[in-house]
Short mmCIF file of C-alpha atoms in Angstrom, two decimals:
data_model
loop_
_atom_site.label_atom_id
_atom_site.label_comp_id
_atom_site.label_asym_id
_atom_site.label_seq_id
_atom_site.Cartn_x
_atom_site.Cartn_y
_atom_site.Cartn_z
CA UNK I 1 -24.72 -16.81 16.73
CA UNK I 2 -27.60 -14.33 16.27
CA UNK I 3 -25.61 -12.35 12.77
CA UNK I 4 -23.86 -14.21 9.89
CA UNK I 5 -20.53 -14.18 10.04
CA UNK I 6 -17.87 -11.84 7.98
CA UNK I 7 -14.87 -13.93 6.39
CA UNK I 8 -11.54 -12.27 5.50
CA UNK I 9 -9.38 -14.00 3.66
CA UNK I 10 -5.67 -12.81 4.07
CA UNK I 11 -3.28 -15.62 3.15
CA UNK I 12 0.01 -12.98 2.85
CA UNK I 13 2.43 -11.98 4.97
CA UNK I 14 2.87 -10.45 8.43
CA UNK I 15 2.52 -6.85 6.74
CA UNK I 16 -0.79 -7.30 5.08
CA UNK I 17 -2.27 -8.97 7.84
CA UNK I 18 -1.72 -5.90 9.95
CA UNK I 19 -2.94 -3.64 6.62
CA UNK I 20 -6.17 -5.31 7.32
CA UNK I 21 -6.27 -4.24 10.96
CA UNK I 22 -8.43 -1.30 10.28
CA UNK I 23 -11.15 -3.18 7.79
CA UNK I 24 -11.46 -5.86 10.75
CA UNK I 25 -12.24 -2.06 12.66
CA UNK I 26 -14.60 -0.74 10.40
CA UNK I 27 -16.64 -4.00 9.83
CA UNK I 28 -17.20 -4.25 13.10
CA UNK I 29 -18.74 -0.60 13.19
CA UNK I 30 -20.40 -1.08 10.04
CA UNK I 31 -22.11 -4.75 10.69
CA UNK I 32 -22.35 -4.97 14.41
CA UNK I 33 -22.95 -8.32 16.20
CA UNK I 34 -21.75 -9.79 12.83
CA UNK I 35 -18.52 -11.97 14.02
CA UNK I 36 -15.27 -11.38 11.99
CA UNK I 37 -13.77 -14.71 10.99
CA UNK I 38 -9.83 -14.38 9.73
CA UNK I 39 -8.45 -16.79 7.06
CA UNK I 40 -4.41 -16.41 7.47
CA UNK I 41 -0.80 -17.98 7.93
CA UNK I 42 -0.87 -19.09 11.34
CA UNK I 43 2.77 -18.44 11.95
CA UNK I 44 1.92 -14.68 11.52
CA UNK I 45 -1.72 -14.11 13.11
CA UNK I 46 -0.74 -16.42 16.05
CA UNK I 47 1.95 -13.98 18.02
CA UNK I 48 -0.15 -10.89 17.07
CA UNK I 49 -3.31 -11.71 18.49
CA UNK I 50 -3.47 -9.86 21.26
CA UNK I 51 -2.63 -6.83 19.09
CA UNK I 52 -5.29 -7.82 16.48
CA UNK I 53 -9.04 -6.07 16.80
CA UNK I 54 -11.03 -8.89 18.12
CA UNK I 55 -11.38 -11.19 15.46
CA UNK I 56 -12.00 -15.28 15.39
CA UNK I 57 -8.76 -17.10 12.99
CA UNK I 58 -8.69 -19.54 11.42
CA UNK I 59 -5.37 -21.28 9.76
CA UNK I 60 -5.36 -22.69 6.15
CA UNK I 61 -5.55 -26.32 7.87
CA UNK I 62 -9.05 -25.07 8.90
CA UNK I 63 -10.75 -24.24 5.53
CA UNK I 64 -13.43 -27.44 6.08
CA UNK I 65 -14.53 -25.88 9.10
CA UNK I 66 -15.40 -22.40 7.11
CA UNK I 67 -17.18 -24.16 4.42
CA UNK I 68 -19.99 -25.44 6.68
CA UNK I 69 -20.86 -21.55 7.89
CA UNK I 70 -23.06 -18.93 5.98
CA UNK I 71 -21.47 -15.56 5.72
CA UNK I 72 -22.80 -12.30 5.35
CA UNK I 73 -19.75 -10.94 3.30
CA UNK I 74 -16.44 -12.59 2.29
CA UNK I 75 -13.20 -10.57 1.20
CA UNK I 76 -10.92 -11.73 -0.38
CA UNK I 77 -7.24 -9.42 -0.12
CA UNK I 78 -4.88 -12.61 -0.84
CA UNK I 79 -3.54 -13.27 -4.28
CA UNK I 80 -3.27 -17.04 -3.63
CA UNK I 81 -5.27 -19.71 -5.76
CA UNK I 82 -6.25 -21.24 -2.90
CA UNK I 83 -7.88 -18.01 -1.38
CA UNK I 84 -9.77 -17.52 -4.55
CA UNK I 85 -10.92 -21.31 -4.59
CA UNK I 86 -12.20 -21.01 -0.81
CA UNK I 87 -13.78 -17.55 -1.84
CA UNK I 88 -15.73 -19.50 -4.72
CA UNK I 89 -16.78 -22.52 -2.29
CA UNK I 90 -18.22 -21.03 1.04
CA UNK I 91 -21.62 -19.84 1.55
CA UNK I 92 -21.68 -15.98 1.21
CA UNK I 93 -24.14 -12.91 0.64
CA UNK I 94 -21.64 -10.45 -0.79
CA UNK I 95 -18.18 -11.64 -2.03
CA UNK I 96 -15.39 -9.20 -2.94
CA UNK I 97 -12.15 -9.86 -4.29
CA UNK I 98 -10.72 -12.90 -6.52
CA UNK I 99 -13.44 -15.86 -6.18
CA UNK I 100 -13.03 -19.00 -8.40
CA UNK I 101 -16.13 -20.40 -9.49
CA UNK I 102 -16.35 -24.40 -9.57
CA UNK I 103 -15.69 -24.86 -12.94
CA UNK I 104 -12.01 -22.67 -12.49
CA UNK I 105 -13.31 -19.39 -13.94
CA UNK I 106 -11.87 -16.59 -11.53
CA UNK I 107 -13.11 -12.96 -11.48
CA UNK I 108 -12.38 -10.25 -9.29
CA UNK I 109 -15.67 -8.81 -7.60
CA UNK I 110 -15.65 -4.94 -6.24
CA UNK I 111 -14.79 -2.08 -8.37
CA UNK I 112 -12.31 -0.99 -5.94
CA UNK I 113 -10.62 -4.90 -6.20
CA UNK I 114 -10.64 -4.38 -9.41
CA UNK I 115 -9.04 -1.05 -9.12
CA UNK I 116 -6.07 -2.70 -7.26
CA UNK I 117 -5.48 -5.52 -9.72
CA UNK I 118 -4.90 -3.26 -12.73
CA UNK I 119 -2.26 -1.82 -10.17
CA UNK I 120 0.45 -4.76 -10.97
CA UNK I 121 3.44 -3.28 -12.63
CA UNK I 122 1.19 0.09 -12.97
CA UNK I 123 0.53 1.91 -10.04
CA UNK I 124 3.25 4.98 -11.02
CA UNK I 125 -0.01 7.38 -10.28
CA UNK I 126 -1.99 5.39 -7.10
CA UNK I 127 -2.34 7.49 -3.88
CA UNK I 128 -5.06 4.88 -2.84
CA UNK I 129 -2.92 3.21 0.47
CA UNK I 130 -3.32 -0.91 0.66
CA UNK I 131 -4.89 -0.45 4.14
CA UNK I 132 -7.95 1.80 2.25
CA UNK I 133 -8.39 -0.32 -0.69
CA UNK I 134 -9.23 -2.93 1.15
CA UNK I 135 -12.38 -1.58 2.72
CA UNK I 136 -13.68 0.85 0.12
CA UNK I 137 -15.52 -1.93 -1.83
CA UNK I 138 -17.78 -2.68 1.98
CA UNK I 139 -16.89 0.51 3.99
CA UNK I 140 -18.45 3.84 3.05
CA UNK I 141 -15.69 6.87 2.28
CA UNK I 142 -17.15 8.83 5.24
CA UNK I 143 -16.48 6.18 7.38
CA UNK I 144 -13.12 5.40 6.57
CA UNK I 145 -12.82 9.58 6.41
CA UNK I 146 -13.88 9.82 10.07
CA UNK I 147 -11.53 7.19 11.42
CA UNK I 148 -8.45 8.50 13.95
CA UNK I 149 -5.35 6.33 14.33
CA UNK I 150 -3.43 7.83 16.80
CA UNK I 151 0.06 8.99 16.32
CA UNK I 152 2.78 7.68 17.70
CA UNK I 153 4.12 8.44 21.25
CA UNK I 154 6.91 10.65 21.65
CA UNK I 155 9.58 9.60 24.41
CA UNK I 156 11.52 13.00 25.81
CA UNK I 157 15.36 11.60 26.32
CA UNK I 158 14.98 8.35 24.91
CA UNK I 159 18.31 8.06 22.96
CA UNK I 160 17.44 4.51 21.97
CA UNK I 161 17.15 3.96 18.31
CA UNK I 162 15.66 0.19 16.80
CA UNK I 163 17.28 -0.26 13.30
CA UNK I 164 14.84 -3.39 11.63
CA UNK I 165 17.75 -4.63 9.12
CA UNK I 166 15.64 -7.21 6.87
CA UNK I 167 13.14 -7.11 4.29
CA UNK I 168 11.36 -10.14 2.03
CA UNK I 169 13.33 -9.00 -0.95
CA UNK I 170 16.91 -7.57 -0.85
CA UNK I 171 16.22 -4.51 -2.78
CA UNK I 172 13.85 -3.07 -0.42
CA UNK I 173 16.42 -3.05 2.58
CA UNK I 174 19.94 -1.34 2.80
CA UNK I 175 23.22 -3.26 2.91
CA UNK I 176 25.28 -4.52 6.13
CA UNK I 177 27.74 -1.70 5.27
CA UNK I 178 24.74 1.03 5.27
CA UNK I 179 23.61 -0.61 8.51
CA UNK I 180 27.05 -1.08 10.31
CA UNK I 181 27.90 2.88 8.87
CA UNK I 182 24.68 4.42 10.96
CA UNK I 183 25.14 2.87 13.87
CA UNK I 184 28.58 4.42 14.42
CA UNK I 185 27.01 7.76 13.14
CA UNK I 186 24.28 7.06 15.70
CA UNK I 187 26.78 7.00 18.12
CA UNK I 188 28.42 10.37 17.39
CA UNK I 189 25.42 11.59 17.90
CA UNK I 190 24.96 9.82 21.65
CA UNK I 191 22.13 7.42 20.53
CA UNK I 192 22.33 4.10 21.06
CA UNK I 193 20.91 1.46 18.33
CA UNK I 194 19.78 -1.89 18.62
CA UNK I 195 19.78 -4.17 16.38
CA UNK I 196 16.22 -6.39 15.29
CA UNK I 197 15.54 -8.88 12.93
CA UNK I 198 14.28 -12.64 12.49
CA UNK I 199 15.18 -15.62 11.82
CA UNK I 200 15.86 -14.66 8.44
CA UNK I 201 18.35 -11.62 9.31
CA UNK I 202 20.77 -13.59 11.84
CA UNK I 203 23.57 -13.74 9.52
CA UNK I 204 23.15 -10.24 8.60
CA UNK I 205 22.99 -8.91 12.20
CA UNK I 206 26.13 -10.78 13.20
CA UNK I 207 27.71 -8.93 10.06
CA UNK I 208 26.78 -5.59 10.93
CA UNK I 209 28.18 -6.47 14.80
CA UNK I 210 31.28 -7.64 12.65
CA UNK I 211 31.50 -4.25 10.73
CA UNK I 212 30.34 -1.45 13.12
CA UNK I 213 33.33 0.14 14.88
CA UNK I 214 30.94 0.83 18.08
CA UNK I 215 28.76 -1.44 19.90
CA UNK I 216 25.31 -2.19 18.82
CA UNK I 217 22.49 -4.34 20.77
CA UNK I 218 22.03 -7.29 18.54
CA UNK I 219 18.56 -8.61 18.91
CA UNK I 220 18.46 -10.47 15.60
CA UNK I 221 16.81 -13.66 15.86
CA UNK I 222 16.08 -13.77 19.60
CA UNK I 223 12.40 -12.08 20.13
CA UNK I 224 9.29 -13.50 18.80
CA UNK I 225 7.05 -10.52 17.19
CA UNK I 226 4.91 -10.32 20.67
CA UNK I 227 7.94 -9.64 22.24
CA UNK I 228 8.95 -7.76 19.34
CA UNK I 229 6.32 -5.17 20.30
CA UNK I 230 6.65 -5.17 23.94
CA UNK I 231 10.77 -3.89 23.41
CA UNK I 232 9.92 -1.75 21.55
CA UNK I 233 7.34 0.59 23.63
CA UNK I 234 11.00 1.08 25.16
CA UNK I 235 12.26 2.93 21.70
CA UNK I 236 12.33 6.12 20.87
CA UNK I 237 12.14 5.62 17.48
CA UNK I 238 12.08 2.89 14.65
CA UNK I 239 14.65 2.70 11.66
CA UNK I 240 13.33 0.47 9.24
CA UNK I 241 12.67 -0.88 5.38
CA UNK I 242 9.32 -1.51 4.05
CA UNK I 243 8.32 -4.44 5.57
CA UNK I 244 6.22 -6.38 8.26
CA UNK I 245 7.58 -5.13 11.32
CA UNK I 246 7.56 -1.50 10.19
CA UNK I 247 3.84 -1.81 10.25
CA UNK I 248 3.45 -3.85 13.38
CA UNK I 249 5.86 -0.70 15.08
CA UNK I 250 3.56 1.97 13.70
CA UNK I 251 0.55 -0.35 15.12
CA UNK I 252 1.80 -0.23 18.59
CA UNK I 253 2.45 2.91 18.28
CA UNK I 254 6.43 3.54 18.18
CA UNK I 255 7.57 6.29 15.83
CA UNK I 256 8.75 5.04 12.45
CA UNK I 257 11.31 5.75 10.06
CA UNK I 258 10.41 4.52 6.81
CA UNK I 259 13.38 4.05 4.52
CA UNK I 260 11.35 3.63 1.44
CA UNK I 261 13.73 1.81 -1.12
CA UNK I 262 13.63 -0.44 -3.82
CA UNK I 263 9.61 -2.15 -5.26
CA UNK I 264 7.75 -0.46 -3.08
CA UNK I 265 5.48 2.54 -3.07
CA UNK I 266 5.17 4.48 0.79
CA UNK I 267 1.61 5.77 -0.59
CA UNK I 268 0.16 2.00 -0.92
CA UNK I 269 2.27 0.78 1.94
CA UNK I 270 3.76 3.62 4.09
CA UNK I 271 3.15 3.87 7.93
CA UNK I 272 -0.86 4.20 8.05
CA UNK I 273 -1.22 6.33 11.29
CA UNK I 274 -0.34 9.89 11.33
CA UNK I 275 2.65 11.49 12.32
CA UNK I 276 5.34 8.53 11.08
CA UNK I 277 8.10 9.69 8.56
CA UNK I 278 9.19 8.21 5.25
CA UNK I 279 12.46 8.95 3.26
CA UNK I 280 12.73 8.19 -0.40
CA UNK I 281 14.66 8.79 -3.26
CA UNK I 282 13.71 11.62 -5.55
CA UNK I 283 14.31 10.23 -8.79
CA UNK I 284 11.37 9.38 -11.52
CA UNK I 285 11.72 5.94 -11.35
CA UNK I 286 11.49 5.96 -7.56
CA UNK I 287 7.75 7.25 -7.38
CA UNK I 288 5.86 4.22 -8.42
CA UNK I 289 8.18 1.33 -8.51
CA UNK I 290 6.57 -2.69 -9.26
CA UNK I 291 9.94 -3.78 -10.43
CA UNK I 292 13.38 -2.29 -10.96
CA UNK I 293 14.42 -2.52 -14.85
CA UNK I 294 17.64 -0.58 -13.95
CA UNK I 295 20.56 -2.28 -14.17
CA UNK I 296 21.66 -1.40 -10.66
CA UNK I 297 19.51 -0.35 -7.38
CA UNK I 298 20.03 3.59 -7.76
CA UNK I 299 17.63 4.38 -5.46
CA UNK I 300 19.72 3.27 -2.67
CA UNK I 301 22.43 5.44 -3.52
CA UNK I 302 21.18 9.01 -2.42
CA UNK I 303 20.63 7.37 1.22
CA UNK I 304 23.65 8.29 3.20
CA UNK I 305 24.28 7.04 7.04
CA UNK I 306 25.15 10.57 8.19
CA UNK I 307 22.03 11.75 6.93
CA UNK I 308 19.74 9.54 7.85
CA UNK I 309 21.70 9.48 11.97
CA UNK I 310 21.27 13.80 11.62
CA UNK I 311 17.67 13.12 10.63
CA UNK I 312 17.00 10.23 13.83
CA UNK I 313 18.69 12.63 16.31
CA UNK I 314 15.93 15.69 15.32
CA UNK I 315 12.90 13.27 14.78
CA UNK I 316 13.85 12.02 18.30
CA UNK I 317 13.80 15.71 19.50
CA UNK I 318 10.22 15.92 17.95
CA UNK I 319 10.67 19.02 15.69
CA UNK I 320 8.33 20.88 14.02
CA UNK I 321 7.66 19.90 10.22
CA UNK I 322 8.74 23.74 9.49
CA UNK I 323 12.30 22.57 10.38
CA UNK I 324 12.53 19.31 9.15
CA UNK I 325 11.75 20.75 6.05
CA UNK I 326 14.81 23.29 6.60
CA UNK I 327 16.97 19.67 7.09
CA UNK I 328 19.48 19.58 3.65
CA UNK I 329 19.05 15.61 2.11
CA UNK I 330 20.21 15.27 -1.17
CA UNK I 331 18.97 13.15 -3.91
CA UNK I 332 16.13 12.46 -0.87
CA UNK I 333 12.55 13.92 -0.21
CA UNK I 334 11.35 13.54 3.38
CA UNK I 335 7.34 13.33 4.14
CA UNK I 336 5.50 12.97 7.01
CA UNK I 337 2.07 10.65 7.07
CA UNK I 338 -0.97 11.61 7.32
CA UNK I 339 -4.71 12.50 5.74
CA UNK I 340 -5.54 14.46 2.40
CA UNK I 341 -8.20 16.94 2.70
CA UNK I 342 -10.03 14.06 0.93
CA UNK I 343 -9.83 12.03 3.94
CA UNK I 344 -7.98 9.67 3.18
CA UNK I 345 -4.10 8.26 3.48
CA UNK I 346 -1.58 11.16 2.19
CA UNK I 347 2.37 11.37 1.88
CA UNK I 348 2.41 15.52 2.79
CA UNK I 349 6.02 15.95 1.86
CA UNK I 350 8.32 18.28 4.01
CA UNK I 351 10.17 21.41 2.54
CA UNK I 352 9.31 23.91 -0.14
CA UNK I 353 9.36 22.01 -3.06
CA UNK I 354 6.36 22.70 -5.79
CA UNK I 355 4.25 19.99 -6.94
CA UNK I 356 5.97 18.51 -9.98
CA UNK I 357 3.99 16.48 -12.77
CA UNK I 358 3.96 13.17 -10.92
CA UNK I 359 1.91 14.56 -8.21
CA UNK I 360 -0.52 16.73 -10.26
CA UNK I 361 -0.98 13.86 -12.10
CA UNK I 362 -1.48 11.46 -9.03
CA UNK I 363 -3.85 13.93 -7.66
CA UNK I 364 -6.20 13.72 -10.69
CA UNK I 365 -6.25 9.83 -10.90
CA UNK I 366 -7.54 9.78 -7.34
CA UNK I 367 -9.75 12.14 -7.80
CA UNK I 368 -11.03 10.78 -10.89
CA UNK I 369 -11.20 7.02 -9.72
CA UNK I 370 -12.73 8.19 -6.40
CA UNK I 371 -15.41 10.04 -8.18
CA UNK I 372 -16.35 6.64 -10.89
CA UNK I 373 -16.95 4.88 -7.85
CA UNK I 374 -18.87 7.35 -6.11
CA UNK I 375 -16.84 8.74 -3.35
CA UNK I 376 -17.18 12.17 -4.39
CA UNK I 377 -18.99 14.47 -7.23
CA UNK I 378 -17.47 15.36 -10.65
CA UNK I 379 -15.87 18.73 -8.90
CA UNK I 380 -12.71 17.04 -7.37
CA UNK I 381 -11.42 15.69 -10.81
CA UNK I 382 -12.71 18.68 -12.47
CA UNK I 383 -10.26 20.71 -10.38
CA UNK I 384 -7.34 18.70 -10.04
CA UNK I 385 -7.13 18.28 -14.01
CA UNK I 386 -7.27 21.96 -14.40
CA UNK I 387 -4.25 22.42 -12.11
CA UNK I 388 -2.78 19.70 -14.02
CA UNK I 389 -3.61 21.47 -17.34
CA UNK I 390 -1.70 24.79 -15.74
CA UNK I 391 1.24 23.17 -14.17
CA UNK I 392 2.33 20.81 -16.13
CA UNK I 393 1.27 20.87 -19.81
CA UNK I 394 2.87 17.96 -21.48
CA UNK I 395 1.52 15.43 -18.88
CA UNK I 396 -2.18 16.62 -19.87
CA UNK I 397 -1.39 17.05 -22.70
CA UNK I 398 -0.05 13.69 -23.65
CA UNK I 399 -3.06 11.74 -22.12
CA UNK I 400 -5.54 14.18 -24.16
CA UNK I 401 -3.22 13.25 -27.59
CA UNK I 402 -3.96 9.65 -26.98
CA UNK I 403 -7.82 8.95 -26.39
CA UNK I 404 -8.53 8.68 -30.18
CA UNK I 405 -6.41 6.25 -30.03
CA UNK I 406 -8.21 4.38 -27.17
CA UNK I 407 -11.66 5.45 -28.32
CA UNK I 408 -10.34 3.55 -31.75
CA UNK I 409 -9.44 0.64 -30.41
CA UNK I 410 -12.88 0.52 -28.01
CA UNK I 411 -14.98 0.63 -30.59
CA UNK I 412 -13.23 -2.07 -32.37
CA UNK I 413 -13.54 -4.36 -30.08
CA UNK I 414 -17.18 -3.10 -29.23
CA UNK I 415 -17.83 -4.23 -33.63
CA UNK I 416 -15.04 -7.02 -33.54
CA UNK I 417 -15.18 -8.06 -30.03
CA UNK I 418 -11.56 -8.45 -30.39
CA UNK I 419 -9.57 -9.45 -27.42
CA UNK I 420 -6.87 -6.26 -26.40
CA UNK I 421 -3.25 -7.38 -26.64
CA UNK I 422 -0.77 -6.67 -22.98
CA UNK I 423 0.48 -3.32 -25.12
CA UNK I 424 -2.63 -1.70 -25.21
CA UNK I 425 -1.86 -0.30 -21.72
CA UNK I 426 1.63 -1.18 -21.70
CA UNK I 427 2.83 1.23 -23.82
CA UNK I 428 -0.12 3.85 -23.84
CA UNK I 429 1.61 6.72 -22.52
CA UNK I 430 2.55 6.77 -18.85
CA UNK I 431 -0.33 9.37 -18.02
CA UNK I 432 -2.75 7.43 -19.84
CA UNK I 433 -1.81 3.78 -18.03
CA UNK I 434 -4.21 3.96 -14.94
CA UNK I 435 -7.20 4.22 -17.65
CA UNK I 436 -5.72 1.71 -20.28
CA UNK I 437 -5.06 -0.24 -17.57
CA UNK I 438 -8.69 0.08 -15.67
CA UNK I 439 -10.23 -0.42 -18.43
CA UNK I 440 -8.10 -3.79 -19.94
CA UNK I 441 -8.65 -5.46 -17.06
CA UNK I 442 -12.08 -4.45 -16.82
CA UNK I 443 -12.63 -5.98 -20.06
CA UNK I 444 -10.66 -8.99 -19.17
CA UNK I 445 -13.06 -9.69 -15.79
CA UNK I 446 -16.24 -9.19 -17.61
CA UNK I 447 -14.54 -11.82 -20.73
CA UNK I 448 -15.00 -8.89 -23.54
CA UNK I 449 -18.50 -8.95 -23.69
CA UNK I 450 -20.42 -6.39 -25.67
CA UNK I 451 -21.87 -5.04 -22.90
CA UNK I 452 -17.98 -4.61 -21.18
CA UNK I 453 -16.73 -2.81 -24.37
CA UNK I 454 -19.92 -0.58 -24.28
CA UNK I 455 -18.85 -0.04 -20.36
CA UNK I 456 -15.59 0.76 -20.96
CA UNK I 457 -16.74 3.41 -23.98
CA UNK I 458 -18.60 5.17 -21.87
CA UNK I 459 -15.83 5.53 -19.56
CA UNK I 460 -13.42 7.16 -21.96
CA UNK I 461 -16.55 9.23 -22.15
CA UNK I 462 -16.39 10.31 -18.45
CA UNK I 463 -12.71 10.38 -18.88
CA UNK I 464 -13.15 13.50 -21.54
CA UNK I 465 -15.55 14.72 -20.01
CA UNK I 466 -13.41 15.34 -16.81
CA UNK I 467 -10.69 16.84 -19.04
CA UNK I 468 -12.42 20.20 -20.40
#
């Protein structure tokens, strides 16, 4: 072995694994004749790996055998203690992500890591997808820019519809009735579904069988995920929650339905290739969910069977974004994936509807992260907060109303070095959070040193300064 090796670390589920498809891509175009060496769950690399970019894995059972290498670069993406313990142990160059030092002190290494931690329970305003955060830190923005994923294949006269029923929590995945509802409206409309699912959806695929009035392919329980993707090069298109398979169908290329309910957000972890769809409630609370604090799921409750079979029956007809925008789905908004004239991930939603706050707002914060970390120059955020300032006063306003209070409580700790309570960014106001929250845990991985209350000074300073 002529190159050090490259170690990613990816201890999560089947999803993530496949969100770190392209990095495993763009290191090996970046570092060439450096080997990529994988750290995941063997139960979910082992079926996929002749889908995976070439890449040497290694289960959790091998850890000893990583420790005796020297790496050029390990990356950490898994929030596991053991992940951060390996990342502090073996031999490495560069490390980015969690590491755990021997004597149990963790910090996060890469500004863009860092970015993604202060996410948790506050990404309302992130447009960064998972699949780009976990490169930015190693890959260059042009190079991630440049990248083409292709879009998915279209089938002319394929009527056959894959409906993925599960997800790894319940509130990200519609009920039996939903399910056994569409595939009788799927039928009216002379497509024929088929049911898929794992281990963990058998009951719930023999209780949609139970429920639909028509017949329905039941496929629950009976394909491994290599012969998962080899069915479905046979669909025409893919029905499904956020969740593992969803990205291992965009992957291979079959045309995806995203039904984006629930504690998830489609702009970190929507379809990554171009030319996929994803339906989600348009309600406030819907547009960066962590957690739902309501005291039932009302996000589901806008989704409608006969909507969603009316929508399937024109995506399978491959229509023009022009008309699907035309398509009427209430309490819904409909987008289609695919890049930002920054180059990177976008949601570009479908129909005629103005840019409300949320999105103004979203725009700036990517802007304005991308250009702290030096994607970009001070133009992009310059522009997107002056559209901001037109559009949608109150939202500028109310971030502008609270930096004295920030800038007071900075330079208290910078005399004091006072450590910031949870509130200070949980209940700054909403448009402030992605600084408050930056900057807290900011201060929290570099343990409120004076030179880390300086730091995060001079970033309110930037902040104004982007705000004129």
């Amino acid at each position: 072995m002529d190159e050090k090796p490259i170690l990613i670390l990816q201890m999560q589920r089947m999803g993530d694994l496949i969100l770190s498809y392209p990095l495993m891509l763009w290191l090996a175009r970046r570092y060439p004749g450096h080997p990529i060496f994988v750290a995941a769950e063997k139960i979910f690399y082992e079926p996929l790996m002749r889908l995976s970019p070439q890449a040497t894995y290694f289960p959790w059972s091998g850890a000893d055998v990583l420790r005796k290498y020297d790496f050029e670069m390990v990356i950490n993406l898994s929030v596991q203690a053991k992940a951060a313990v390996l990342a502090g142990q073996v031999r490495a160059e560069t490390k980015l992500g969690p590491v755990e030092s021997a004597d149990g002190t963790r910090y996060v290494h890469g500004d863009w890591q860092l970015y993604r931690t202060s996410l948790v329970g506050n990404n309302l305003y992130n447009r960064f997808h998972w699949a780009e955060l976990n490169g930015l830190d190693a890959i260059s923005h042009m190079e991630i820019a440049a990248t083409t994923l292709s879009a998915p294949r279209t089938l002319p006269g394929s009527n056959k519809v894959g409906l993925f029923l599960g997800a790894s929590d319940a509130a990200k995945r519609p009920t039996a009735e939903f399910w056994a509802a569409l595939v009788d409206e799927l039928h009216a409309r002379s497509l024929r579904p088929i049911l898929f699912g794992g281990p963990a959806e058998k009951d719930l695929g023999l209780e949609v069988v139970r429920l639909a009035k028509g017949p329905a392919l039941n496929l629950c329980a009976t394909l491994g995920l290599d012969e998962f993707g080899a069915v479905g090069q046979a669909l025409g298109l893919f029905i499904t929650p956020d969740t593992g398979p969803m990205h291992l169908a965009a992957w291979t290329g079959l045309k995806c339905l995203n039904l984006s309910m629930g504690n998830v957000n489609p702009w970190e972890t929507g379809p990554l290739a171009p030319g996929h769809y994803v339906l989600r409630a348009d309600m406030d609370c819907a547009k960066g969910c962590w957690h739902c604090t309501r005291d039932s799921l009302l996000c589901h409750d806008p989704f409608k069977p006969g909507r969603v079979a009316a929508l399937a029956r024109q995506l399978l007809a491959a229509p023009t974004p022009g008309r699907l925008g035309k398509l009427e789905l209430p309490g819904l908004s409909l987008s289609e994936t695919g890049k930002s004239g920054l180059g990177l991930y976008a949601l570009k939603r479908l129909g005629k509807a103005a840019p409300d706050a949320e999105r103004l707002a979203s725009d700036f914060w990517q802007t304005w992260f991308g250009h702290l970390f030096g994607l970009w120059g001070e133009g992009k955020p310059a522009g997107a907060w002056k559209r901001l300032a037109e559009s949608a006063e109150e939202t500028a306003g109310s971030l502008l109303a609270h930096v004295p209070e920030i800038s007071r409580q900075f330079k208290h700790g910078l005399k004091s070095g006072a450590v910031l309570d949870k509130s200070f960014w949980a209940e700054s106001p909403p448009m402030a959070r992605p600084f408050t929250g930056f900057a807290h845990m900011y201060l929290e991985n570099n343990d409120y040193s004076r030179p880390a209350w300086a730091h995060v000074l001079a970033l309110l300073e930037r902040l104004v300064a982007a705000c004129r």
